[in-house]
Short mmCIF file of C-alpha atoms in Angstrom, two decimals:
data_model
loop_
_atom_site.label_atom_id
_atom_site.label_comp_id
_atom_site.label_asym_id
_atom_site.label_seq_id
_atom_site.Cartn_x
_atom_site.Cartn_y
_atom_site.Cartn_z
CA MET A 17 128.55 78.38 108.56
CA THR A 18 125.10 76.86 108.94
CA THR A 19 122.04 78.38 107.26
CA VAL A 20 118.37 77.70 108.09
CA THR A 21 115.09 79.57 107.67
CA ILE A 22 113.20 80.63 110.78
CA SER A 23 109.88 82.25 111.59
CA LEU A 24 109.23 84.61 114.52
CA GLN A 25 105.51 85.33 114.69
CA ALA A 26 104.98 87.00 118.08
CA ILE A 27 106.80 89.31 120.48
CA ASN A 28 107.26 86.44 122.92
CA ASP A 29 108.85 84.36 120.13
CA VAL A 30 111.43 87.11 119.58
CA LYS A 31 112.25 87.37 123.30
CA GLU A 32 112.58 83.59 123.67
CA PHE A 33 114.68 83.34 120.49
CA VAL A 34 117.11 86.08 121.61
CA ASN A 35 117.47 84.46 125.06
CA ILE A 36 118.40 81.16 123.38
CA VAL A 37 120.83 82.74 120.90
CA MET A 38 122.59 84.69 123.69
CA ARG A 39 123.68 81.39 125.29
CA PHE A 40 125.97 80.62 122.33
CA ASP A 41 129.34 82.34 121.87
CA PHE A 42 129.44 82.40 118.06
CA ASP A 43 127.93 85.05 115.78
CA VAL A 44 124.42 84.56 114.45
CA ASP A 45 122.99 86.82 111.73
CA LEU A 46 119.45 87.20 110.44
CA VAL A 47 118.95 88.18 106.80
CA SER A 48 115.70 89.52 105.40
CA GLY A 49 115.88 90.91 101.89
CA ARG A 50 118.87 93.25 101.79
CA TYR A 51 119.06 93.68 105.57
CA ALA A 52 121.36 91.64 107.82
CA ILE A 53 121.24 92.10 111.58
CA ASP A 54 122.76 90.52 114.69
CA ALA A 55 120.38 87.83 115.98
CA LYS A 56 121.33 88.77 119.55
CA SER A 57 119.73 92.22 119.11
CA ILE A 58 116.05 92.45 120.01
CA MET A 59 115.80 95.93 118.47
CA GLY A 60 117.49 94.68 115.31
CA ILE A 61 115.04 91.80 114.96
CA PHE A 62 112.07 94.14 115.36
CA SER A 63 113.44 96.22 112.48
CA LEU A 64 112.90 93.25 110.13
CA ASP A 65 109.66 92.23 108.41
CA LEU A 66 108.58 89.41 110.74
CA SER A 67 105.60 88.47 108.57
CA LYS A 68 107.98 86.58 106.26
CA PRO A 69 110.44 83.76 107.01
CA ILE A 70 113.94 84.97 107.89
CA GLU A 71 117.25 83.40 106.84
CA LEU A 72 119.55 82.61 109.76
CA HIS A 73 123.34 82.25 109.43
CA ALA A 74 125.13 80.63 112.38
CA HIS A 75 128.88 81.20 112.10
CA THR A 76 130.00 77.85 113.50
CA ASP A 77 130.90 74.45 112.13
CA ASN A 78 129.21 72.59 115.00
CA ALA A 79 125.65 73.91 115.11
CA LYS A 80 123.82 70.75 116.19
CA GLU A 81 123.16 71.89 119.77
CA PHE A 82 122.18 75.37 118.56
CA LEU A 83 119.76 74.01 115.95
CA ASN A 84 118.16 71.76 118.58
CA ALA A 85 117.74 74.76 120.89
CA ILE A 86 115.99 76.88 118.22
CA GLY A 87 114.12 73.96 116.65
CA LYS A 88 110.64 75.35 117.30
CA PHE A 89 111.45 78.44 115.20
CA ILE A 90 112.91 76.59 112.18
CA VAL A 91 110.65 76.48 109.11
CA LYS A 92 110.47 72.89 107.94
#
């Protein structure tokens, strides 16, 4: 499993992020506080507090291509 922190500031960011995540066949979870949701669910993402950074868990051992694809959302 690979874990990074991401930030989704605008509605268009959420739509673009979900479109990217949908291209990958492994599970991706977003964790904010005590809530964990499927990163492929737009409605789930909007249920989170998007004003704070969100922890992302990609359930794969080879996440390099995935991390490159979502690079603009990763908090450095």
